[in-house]
Coordinates of C-alpha atoms in Angstrom, one line a residue:
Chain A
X1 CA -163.2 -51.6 78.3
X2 CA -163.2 -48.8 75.9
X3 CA -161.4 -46.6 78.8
X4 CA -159.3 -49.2 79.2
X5 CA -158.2 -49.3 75.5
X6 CA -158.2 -46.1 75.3
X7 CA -155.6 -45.7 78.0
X8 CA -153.3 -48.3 76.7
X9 CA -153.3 -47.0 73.3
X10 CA -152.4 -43.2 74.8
X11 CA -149.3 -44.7 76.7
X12 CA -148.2 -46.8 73.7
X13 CA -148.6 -44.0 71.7
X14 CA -146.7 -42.0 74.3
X15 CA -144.0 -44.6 74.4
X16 CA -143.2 -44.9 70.8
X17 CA -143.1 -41.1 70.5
X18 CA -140.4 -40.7 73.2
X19 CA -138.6 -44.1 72.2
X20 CA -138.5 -42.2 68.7
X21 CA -137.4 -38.8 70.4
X22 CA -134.4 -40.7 71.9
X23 CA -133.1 -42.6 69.0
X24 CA -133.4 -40.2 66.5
X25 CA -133.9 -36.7 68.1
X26 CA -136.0 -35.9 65.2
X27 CA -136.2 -32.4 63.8
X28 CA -139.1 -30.9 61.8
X29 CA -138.3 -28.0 58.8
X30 CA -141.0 -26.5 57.6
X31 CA -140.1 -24.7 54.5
X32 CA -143.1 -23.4 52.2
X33 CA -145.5 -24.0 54.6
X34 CA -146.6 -23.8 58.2
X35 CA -147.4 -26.4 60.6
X36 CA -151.3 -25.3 61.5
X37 CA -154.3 -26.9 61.2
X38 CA -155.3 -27.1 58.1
X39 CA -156.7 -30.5 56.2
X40 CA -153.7 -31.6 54.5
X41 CA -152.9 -35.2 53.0
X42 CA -149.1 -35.5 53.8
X43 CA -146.9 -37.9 51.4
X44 CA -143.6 -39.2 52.0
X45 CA -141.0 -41.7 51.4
X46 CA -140.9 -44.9 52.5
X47 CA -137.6 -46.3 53.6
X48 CA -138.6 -47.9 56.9
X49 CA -141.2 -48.9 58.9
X50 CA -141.2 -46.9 61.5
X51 CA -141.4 -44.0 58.7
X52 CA -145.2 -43.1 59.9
X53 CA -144.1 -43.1 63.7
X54 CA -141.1 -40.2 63.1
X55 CA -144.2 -38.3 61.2
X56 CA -146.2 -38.6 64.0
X57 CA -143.7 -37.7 66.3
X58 CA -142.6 -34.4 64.4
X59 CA -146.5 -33.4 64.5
X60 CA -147.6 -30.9 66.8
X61 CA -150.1 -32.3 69.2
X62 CA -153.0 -30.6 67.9
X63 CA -152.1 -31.7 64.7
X64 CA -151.2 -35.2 65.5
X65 CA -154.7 -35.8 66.5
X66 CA -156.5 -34.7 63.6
X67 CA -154.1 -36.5 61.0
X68 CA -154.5 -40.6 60.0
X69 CA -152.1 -42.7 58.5
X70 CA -153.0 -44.5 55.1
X71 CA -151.7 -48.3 56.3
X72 CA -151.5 -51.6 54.4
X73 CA -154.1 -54.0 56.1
X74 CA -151.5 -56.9 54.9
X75 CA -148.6 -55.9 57.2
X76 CA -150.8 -53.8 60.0
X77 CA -153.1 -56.9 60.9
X78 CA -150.3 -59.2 60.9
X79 CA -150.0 -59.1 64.8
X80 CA -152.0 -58.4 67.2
X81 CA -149.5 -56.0 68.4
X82 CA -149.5 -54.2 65.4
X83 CA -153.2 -54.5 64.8
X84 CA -153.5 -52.5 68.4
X85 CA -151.2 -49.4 67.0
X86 CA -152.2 -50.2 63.6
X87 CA -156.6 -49.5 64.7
X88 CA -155.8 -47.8 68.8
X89 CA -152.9 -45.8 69.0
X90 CA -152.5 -44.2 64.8
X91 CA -155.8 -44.9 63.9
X92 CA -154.6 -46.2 60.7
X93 CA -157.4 -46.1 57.7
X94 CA -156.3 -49.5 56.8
X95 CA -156.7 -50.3 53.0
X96 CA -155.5 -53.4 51.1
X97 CA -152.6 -53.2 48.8
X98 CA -153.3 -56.5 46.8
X99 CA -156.0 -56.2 44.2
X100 CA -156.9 -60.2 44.3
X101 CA -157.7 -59.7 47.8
X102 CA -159.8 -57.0 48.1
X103 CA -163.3 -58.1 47.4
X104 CA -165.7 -54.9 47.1
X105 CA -163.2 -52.9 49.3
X106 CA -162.4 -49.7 47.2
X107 CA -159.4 -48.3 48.9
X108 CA -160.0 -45.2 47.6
X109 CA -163.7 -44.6 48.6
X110 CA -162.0 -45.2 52.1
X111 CA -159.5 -42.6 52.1
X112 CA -162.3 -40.1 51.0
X113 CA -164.4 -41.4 53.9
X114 CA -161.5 -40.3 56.3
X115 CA -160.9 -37.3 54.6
X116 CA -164.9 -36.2 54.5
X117 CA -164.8 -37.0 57.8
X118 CA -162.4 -34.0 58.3
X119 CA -158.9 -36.1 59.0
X120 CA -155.7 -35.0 57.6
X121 CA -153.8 -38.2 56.3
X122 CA -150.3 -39.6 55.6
X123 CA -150.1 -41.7 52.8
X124 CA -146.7 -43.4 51.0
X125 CA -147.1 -43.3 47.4
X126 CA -144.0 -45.1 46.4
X127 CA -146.8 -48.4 47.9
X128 CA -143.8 -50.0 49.4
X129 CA -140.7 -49.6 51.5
X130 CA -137.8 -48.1 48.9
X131 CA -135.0 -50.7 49.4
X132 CA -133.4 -49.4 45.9
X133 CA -130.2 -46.5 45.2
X134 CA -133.3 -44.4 43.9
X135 CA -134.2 -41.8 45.9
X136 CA -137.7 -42.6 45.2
X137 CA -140.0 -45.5 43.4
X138 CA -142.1 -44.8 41.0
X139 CA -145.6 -43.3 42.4
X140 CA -148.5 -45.5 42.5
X141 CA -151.7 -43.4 41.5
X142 CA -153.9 -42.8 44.6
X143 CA -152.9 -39.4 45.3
X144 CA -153.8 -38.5 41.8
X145 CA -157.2 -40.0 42.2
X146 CA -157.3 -38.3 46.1
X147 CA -156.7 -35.0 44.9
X148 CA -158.7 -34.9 41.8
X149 CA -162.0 -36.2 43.7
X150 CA -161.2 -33.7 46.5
X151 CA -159.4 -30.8 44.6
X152 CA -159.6 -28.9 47.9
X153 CA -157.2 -30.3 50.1
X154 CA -153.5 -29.7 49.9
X155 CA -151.0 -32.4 49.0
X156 CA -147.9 -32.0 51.1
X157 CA -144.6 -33.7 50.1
X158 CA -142.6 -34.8 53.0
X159 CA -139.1 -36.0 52.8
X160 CA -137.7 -38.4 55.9
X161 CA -134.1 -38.2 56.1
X162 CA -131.5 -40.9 57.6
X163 CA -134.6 -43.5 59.2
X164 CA -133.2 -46.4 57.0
X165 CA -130.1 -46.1 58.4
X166 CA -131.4 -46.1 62.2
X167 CA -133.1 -49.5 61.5
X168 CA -131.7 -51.2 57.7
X169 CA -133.9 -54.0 56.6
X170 CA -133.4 -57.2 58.2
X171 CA -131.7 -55.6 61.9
X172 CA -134.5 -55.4 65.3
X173 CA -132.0 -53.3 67.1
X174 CA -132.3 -49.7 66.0
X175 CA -129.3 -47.5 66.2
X176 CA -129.5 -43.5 67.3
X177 CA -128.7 -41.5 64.6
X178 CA -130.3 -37.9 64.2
X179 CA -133.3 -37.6 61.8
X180 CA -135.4 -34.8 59.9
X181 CA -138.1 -34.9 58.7
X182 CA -138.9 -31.9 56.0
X183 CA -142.0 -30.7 54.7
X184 CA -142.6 -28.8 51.8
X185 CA -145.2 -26.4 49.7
X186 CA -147.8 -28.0 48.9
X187 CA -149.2 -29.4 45.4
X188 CA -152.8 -29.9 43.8
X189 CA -153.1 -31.2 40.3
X190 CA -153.8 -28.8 38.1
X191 CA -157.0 -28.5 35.7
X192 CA -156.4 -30.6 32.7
X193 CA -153.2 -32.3 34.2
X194 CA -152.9 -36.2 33.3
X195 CA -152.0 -38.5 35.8
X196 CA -148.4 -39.1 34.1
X197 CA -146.8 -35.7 34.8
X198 CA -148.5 -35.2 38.4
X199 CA -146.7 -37.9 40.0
X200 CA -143.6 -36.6 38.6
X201 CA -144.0 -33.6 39.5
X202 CA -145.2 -34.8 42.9
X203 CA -141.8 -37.4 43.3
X204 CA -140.1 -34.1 42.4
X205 CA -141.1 -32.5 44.8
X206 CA -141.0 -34.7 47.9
X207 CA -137.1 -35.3 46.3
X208 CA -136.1 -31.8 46.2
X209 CA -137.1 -32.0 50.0
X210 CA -133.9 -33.9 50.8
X211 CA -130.9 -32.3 53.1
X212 CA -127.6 -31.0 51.2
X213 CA -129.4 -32.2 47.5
X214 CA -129.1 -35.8 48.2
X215 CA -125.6 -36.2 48.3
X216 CA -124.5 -37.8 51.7
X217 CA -122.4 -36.0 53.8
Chain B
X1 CA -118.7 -41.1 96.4
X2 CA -119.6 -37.3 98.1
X3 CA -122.7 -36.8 99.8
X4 CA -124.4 -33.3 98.7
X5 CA -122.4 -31.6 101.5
X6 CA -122.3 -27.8 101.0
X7 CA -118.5 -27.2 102.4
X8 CA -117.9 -25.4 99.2
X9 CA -120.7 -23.3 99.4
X10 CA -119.4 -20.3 98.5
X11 CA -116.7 -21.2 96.2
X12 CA -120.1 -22.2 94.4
X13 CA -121.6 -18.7 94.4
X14 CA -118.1 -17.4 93.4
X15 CA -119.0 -19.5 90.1
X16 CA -122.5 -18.3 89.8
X17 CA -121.2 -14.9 90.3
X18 CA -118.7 -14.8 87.8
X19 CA -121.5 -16.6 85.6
X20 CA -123.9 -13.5 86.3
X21 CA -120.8 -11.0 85.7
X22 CA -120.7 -12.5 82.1
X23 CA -124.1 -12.4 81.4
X24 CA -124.4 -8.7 82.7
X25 CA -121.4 -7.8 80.2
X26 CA -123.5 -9.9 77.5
X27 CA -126.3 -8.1 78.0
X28 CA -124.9 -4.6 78.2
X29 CA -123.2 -5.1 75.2
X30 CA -126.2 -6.7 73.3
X31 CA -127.9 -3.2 74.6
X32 CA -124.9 -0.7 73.1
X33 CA -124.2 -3.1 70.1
X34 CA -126.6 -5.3 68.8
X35 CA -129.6 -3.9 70.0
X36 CA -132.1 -5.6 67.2
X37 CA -129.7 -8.6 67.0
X38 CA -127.7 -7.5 63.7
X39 CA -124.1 -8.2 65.4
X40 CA -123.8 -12.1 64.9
X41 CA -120.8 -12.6 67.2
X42 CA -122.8 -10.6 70.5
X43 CA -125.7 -12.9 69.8
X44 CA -123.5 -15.7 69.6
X45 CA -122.0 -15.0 72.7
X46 CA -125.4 -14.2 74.7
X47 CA -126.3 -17.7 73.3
X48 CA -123.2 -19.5 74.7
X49 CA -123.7 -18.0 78.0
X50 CA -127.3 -19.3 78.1
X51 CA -126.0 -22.8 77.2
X52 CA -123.5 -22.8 80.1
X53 CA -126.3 -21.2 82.5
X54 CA -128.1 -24.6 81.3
X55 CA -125.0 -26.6 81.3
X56 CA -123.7 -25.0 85.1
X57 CA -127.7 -26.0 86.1
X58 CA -127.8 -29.7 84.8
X59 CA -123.9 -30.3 86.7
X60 CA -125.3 -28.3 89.9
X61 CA -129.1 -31.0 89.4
X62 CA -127.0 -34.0 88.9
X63 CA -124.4 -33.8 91.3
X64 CA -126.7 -33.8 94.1
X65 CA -127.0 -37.5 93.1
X66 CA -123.6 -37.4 94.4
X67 CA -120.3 -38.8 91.9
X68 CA -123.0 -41.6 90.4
X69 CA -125.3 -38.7 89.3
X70 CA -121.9 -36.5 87.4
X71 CA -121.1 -39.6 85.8
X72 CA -124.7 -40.4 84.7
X73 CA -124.9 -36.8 83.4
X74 CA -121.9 -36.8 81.1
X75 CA -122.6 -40.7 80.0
X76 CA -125.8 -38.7 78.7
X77 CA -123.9 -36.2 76.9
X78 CA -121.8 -38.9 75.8
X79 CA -124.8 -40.4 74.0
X80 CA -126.1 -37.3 72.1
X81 CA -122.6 -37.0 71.0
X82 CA -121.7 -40.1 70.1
X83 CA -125.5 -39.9 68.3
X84 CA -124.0 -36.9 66.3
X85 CA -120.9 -38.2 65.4
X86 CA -122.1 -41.4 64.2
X87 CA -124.9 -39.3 62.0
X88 CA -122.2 -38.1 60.0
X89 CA -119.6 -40.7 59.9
X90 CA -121.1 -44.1 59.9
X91 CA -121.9 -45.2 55.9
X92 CA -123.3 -49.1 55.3
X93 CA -125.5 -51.4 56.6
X94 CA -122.6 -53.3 57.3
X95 CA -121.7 -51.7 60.1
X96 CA -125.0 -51.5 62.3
X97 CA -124.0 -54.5 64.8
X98 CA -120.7 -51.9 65.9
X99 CA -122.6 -49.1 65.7
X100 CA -125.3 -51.1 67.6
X101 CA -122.8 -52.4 70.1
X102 CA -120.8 -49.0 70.4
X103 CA -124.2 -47.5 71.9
X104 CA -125.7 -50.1 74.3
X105 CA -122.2 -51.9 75.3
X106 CA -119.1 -49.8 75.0
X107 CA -120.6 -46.6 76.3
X108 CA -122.3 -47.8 79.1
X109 CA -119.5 -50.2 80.1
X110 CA -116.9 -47.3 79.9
X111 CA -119.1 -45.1 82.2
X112 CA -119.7 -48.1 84.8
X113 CA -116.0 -48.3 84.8
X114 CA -115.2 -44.4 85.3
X115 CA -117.8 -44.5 88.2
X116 CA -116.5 -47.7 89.5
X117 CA -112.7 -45.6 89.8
X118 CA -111.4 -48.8 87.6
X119 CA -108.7 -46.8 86.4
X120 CA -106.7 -49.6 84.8
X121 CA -109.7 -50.8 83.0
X122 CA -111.3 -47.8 81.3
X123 CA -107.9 -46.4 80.2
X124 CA -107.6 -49.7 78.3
X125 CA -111.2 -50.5 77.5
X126 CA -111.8 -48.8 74.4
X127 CA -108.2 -48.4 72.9
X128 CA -107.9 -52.0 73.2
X129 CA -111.0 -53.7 74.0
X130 CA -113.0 -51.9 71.5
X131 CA -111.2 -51.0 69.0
X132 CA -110.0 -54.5 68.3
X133 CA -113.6 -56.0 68.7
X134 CA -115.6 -53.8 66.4
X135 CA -113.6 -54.5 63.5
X136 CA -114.4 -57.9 63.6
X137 CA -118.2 -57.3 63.9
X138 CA -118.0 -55.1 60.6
X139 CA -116.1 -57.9 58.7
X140 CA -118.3 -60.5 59.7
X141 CA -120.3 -59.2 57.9
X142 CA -118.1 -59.4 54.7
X143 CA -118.1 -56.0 53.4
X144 CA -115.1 -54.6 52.3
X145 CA -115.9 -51.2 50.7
X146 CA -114.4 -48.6 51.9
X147 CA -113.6 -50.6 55.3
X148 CA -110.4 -49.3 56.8
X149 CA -112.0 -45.5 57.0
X150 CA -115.4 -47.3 58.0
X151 CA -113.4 -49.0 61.2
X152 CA -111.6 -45.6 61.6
X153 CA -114.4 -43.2 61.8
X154 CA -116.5 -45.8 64.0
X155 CA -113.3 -45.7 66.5
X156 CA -113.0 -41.9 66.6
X157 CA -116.3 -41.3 67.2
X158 CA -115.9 -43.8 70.6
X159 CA -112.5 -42.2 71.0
X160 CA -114.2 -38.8 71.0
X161 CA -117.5 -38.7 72.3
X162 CA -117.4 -41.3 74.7
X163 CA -113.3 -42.3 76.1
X164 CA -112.6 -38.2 76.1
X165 CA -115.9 -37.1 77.4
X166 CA -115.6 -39.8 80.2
X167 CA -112.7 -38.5 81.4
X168 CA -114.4 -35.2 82.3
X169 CA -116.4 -37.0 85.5
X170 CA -113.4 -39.3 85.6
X171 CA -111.5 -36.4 87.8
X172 CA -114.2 -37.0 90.9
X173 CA -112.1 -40.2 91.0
X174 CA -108.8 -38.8 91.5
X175 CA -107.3 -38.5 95.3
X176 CA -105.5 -35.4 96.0
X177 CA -104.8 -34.1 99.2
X178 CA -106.3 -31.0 99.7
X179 CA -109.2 -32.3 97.2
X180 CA -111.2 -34.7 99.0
X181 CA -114.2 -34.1 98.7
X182 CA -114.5 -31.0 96.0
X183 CA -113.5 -32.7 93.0
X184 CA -116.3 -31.5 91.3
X185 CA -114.7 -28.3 91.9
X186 CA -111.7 -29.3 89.6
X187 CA -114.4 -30.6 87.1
X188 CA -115.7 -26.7 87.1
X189 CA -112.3 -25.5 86.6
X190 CA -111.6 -27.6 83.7
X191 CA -114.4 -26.3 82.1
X192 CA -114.4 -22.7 83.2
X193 CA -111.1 -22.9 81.7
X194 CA -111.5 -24.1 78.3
X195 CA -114.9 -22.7 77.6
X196 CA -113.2 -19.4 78.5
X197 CA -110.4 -20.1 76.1
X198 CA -112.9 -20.3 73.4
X199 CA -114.5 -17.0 74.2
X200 CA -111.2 -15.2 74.8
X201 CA -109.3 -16.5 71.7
X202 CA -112.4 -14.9 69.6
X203 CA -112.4 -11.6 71.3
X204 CA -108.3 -11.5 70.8
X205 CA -108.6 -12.6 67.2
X206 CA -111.5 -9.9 66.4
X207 CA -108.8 -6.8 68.2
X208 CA -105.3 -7.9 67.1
X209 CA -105.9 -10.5 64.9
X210 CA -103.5 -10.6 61.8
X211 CA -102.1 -14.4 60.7
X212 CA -104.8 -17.1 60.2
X213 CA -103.5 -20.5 61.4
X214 CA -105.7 -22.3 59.0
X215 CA -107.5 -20.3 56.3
X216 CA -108.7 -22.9 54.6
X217 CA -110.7 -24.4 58.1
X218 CA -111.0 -21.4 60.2
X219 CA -111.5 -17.8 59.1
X220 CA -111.4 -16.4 62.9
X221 CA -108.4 -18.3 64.4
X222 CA -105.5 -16.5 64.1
X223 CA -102.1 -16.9 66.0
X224 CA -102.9 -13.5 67.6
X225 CA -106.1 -14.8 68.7
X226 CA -104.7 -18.3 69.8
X227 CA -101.5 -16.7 71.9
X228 CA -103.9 -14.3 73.7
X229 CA -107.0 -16.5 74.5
X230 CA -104.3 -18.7 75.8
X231 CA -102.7 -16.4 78.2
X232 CA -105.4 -14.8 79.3
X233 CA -107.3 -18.1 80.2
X234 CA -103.9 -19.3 81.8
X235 CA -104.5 -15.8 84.2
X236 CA -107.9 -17.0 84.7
X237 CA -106.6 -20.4 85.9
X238 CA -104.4 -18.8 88.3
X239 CA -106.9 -16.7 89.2
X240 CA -109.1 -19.5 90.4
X241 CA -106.5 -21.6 92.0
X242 CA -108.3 -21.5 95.2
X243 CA -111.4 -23.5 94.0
X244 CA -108.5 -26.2 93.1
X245 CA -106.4 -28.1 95.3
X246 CA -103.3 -26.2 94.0
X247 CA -100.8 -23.3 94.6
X248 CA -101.6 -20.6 92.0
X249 CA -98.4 -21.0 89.8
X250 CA -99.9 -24.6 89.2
X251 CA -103.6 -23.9 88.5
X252 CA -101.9 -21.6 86.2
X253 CA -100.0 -24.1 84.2
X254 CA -102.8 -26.5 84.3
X255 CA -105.4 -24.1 83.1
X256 CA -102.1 -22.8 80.2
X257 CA -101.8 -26.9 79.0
X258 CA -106.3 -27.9 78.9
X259 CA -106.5 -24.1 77.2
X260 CA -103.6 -25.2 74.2
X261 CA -105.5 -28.7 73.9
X262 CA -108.3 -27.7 73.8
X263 CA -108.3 -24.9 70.8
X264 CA -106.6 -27.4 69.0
X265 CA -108.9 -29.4 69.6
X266 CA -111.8 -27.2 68.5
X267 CA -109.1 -27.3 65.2
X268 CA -109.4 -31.0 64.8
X269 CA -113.0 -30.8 65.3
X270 CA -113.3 -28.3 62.6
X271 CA -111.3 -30.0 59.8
X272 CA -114.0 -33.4 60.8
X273 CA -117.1 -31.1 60.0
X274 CA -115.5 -28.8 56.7
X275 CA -114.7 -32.2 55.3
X276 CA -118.0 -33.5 55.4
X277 CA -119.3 -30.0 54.8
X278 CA -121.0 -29.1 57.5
X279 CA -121.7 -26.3 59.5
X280 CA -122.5 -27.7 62.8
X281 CA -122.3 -31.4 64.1
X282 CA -126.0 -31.1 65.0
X283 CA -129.3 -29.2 65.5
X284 CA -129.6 -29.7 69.6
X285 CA -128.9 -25.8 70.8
X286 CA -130.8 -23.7 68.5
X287 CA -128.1 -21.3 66.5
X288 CA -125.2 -23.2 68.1
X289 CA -125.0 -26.5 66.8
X290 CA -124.7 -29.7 68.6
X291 CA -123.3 -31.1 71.8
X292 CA -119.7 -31.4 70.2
X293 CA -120.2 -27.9 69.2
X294 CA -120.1 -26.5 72.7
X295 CA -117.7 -29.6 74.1
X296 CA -115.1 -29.9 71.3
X297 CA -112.4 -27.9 73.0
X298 CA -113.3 -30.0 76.6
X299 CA -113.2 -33.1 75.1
X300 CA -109.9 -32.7 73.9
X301 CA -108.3 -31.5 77.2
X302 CA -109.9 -33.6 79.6
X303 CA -107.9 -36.8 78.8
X304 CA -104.4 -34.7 79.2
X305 CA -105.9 -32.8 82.1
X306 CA -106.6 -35.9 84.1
X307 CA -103.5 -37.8 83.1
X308 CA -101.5 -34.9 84.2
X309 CA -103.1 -34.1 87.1
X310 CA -103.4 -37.8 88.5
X311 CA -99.4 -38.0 87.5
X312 CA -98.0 -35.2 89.6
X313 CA -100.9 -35.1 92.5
X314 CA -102.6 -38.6 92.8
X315 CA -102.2 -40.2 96.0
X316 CA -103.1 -44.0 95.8

């Protein structure tokens, strides 16, 4: 049974990575950093869901394996479906956005599980999709609270360019248009820096990320 | 539809062989000129040479799937065009269901239709069909901004990337005595042809060029350029005539008319991307830009090509 899962979730895994390849031909620039495998907790914007899946895609292998997405239990559990790519195929550390509903789950105790574990992770600090003109929402804290209980590990904005437009909110059939995703240098928070100016300067820099400045071509 | 027969096999090595001579002349002048890479336009031309190495590969892999397999090829190039094209033209939400529909309807219609030989369909299909059918998808959904020029690029992209570039494999359909069954021969000279032009017009602009035609979109096309890279591909037509079914003063002013379309059509192309200020229309051939990149100038001639070749030599 566990071989069996194991299969499934390799080919699904497989599937979405080459369904994403197709659509979007996605394209990877590294600038201010290298793609090698270090422990890194990658941030990005959130336009759509399929937003962790380009990511993923844009991974090298070696690091694809070694790096979990952060995941919202309240829309990864929905379906089974989901659940299965959600737990299976991304290995999601699945946390629960709503405080009323978390019990004595401490969100942040589990991302420092994963991380002491040795996992790189993906993690959307804007907390939800960005439906807005902004280019970004305002941070929420945990990747203040990440970095200052494991100072070590790098914090590495990523910017995902043109996925909303491949799939806008409220359409199932995605369109092919090219995407990049861009990653940048990486940030810690400093000694003695208060939570107010990291995220800024953390939104800044995931925002600086984006192709020709922002302005659509 | 032509079985993998190998009557032409030789007119085939010909092609390879003139494809080695240029990567030989490449080479050697990468070795005397640009030994450590510093000479941009050598690279760039060792680089275009490997792309139609690839390109001459892919048409040689796919055409032993007989006409099906050419058509299937360039509705594939059709899609990573079309995918480029629509990165940098389509704007609003508004617009997804054409977009949608231009994907997964009108280009795979319009290549069933080429490889069907329904000539008095897919001439129509999208000039018509399409173009009055996506309007109405975008303005159901009742946004007006900026709609005309949404509805126009949407239709240009089609009209580029997928009614020109269908009319590339469209020549397999053509009957012309003396033709039967090397079309795909034709399909090579049409691209020999204007990918040359390209080539040629740059080395002519580089030695005698004086007069820009458009400064403010090109800074290597000059008239110089444009009247020798024409002429000279026109010899090169001629000189092929025998992979066509023609006499040589023909090939000649075939390969003259798809060589003058198709640098103005690299032109047109060029105005599209400096407008939205771009370099290339995409990322797919490292250094070299996207699939319109290397097919502007054949996308442009192949519609005039095939109407003027199935005018004066189609036989019903």
């Amino acid at each position: 049974m566990r071989l069996l899962t194991g299969v499934a979730a390799w080919l699904l895994g497989g599937g979405l990575i080459l369904l994403a390849r197709l659509l979007t031909a996605p394209r990877a620039i590294w600038q201010g950093i290298e793609p090698v495998p270090r422990q890194r907790v990658y941030y990005a914007n959130h336009t759509s869901n399929a937003d962790l899946i380009l990511i993923w895609s844009v991974l090298p292998p070696r690091l694809r394996r070694a790096t979990r997405p952060v995941a919202g239990s309240d829309y990864w559990l929905k379906s089974r479906l989901r659940a299965f790519v959600g737990h299976e195929v991304v290995r999601a550390v699945m946390v629960e956005r709503r405080p009323e509903h978390r019990g004595d789950e401490d969100p942040i105790a589990l991302i420092l599980d994963a991380l002491d574990e040795g996992s790189s992770l993906i993690i959307f600090p804007e907390g939800k999709r960005n439906m807005t003109d902004a280019p970004a929402l305002p941070f929420k804290s945990g990747i203040y609270n990440i970095s200052r209980a494991r100072p070590a590990v790098d914090l590495v904005p990523v910017w995902i360019e043109n996925l909303n437009r491949v799939m806008p909110k409220g359409h199932v059939i995605p369109v092919p248009l090219l995407c990049t995703v861009s990653f940048g240098a990486p940030i810690r928070v400093e000694e003695g820096e208060e939570i107010g100016p990291f995220l800024a300067r953390a939104a800044d820099a995931m925002v600086a990320l984006r192709p020709n400045g922002g302005s659509k071509p | 539809m032509t079985e993998p027969t190998l009557p032409f096999a030789w007119e085939i090595t010909a092609i390879g062989g003139l494809l080695v001579l240029a990567t030989v002349i490449a080479r050697l002048l990468r070795q005397r000129l640009s030994p450590s890479g510093e000479n941009a336009t050598i690279e760039n031309l060792n680089a275009r040479i490997m792309a139609w190495w690839a390109i001459s590969a892919l048409v040689a892999l796919f055409s032993l799937g007989g006409d099906a397999g050419v058509v299937t090829l360039f509705g594939i190039c059709a899609f990573a065009a079309l995918r480029e094209f629509m990165t940098l033209t389509a704007k609003r939400t508004a617009d997804h269901w054409a977009i949608a529909a231009s994907f997964f309807v009108v280009l795979p219609v319009q290549f069933l239709l080429v490889g069907l030989g329904w000539y008095g369909l897919y001439t129509v299909f999208i000039p018509v069909y399409a173009f009055l059918l996506l309007p109405i998808l975008s303005a159901l959904q009742g946004d007006r901004t900026d709609f005309l020029e949404r509805v126009a690029e949407t239709q240009w992209a089609l009209m580029i990337c997928v009614f020109c570039m269908s009319h590339v494999p469209a020549l397999l359909t053509l009957n012309i005595p003396g033709g039967e069954d090397r079309m795909i021969l034709l399909l090579a000279f049409l691209v020999i042809v204007v990918q040359s032009t390209d080539v040629l017009q740059y080395s002519w602009s580089k030695l005698i060029g004086r007069r820009k035609i458009a400064p403010t979109l090109s800074r290597t096309k000059t008239w110089q350029g444009m009247i020798g890279g024409i002429a000279s591909a026109t010899l090169l037509g001629a000189a092929l005539y025998w992979i066509t079914p023609f006499a040589p003063w023909q090939a000649a002013l075939l390969a003259c008319l798809a060589a003058t379309v198709g640098f103005f059509g690299t032109l047109v192309m060029t105005a599209i991307k400096r407008d939205r200020g771009v370099k290339d229309w995409g990322p797919m051939f490292a250094g070299q830009g996207g699939f319109i990149d290397r097919l502007d100038s054949v996308l442009f001639a192949a519609p005039v090509f095939f109407h003027v070749v199935r005018f004066f030599f189609h036989t019903p």
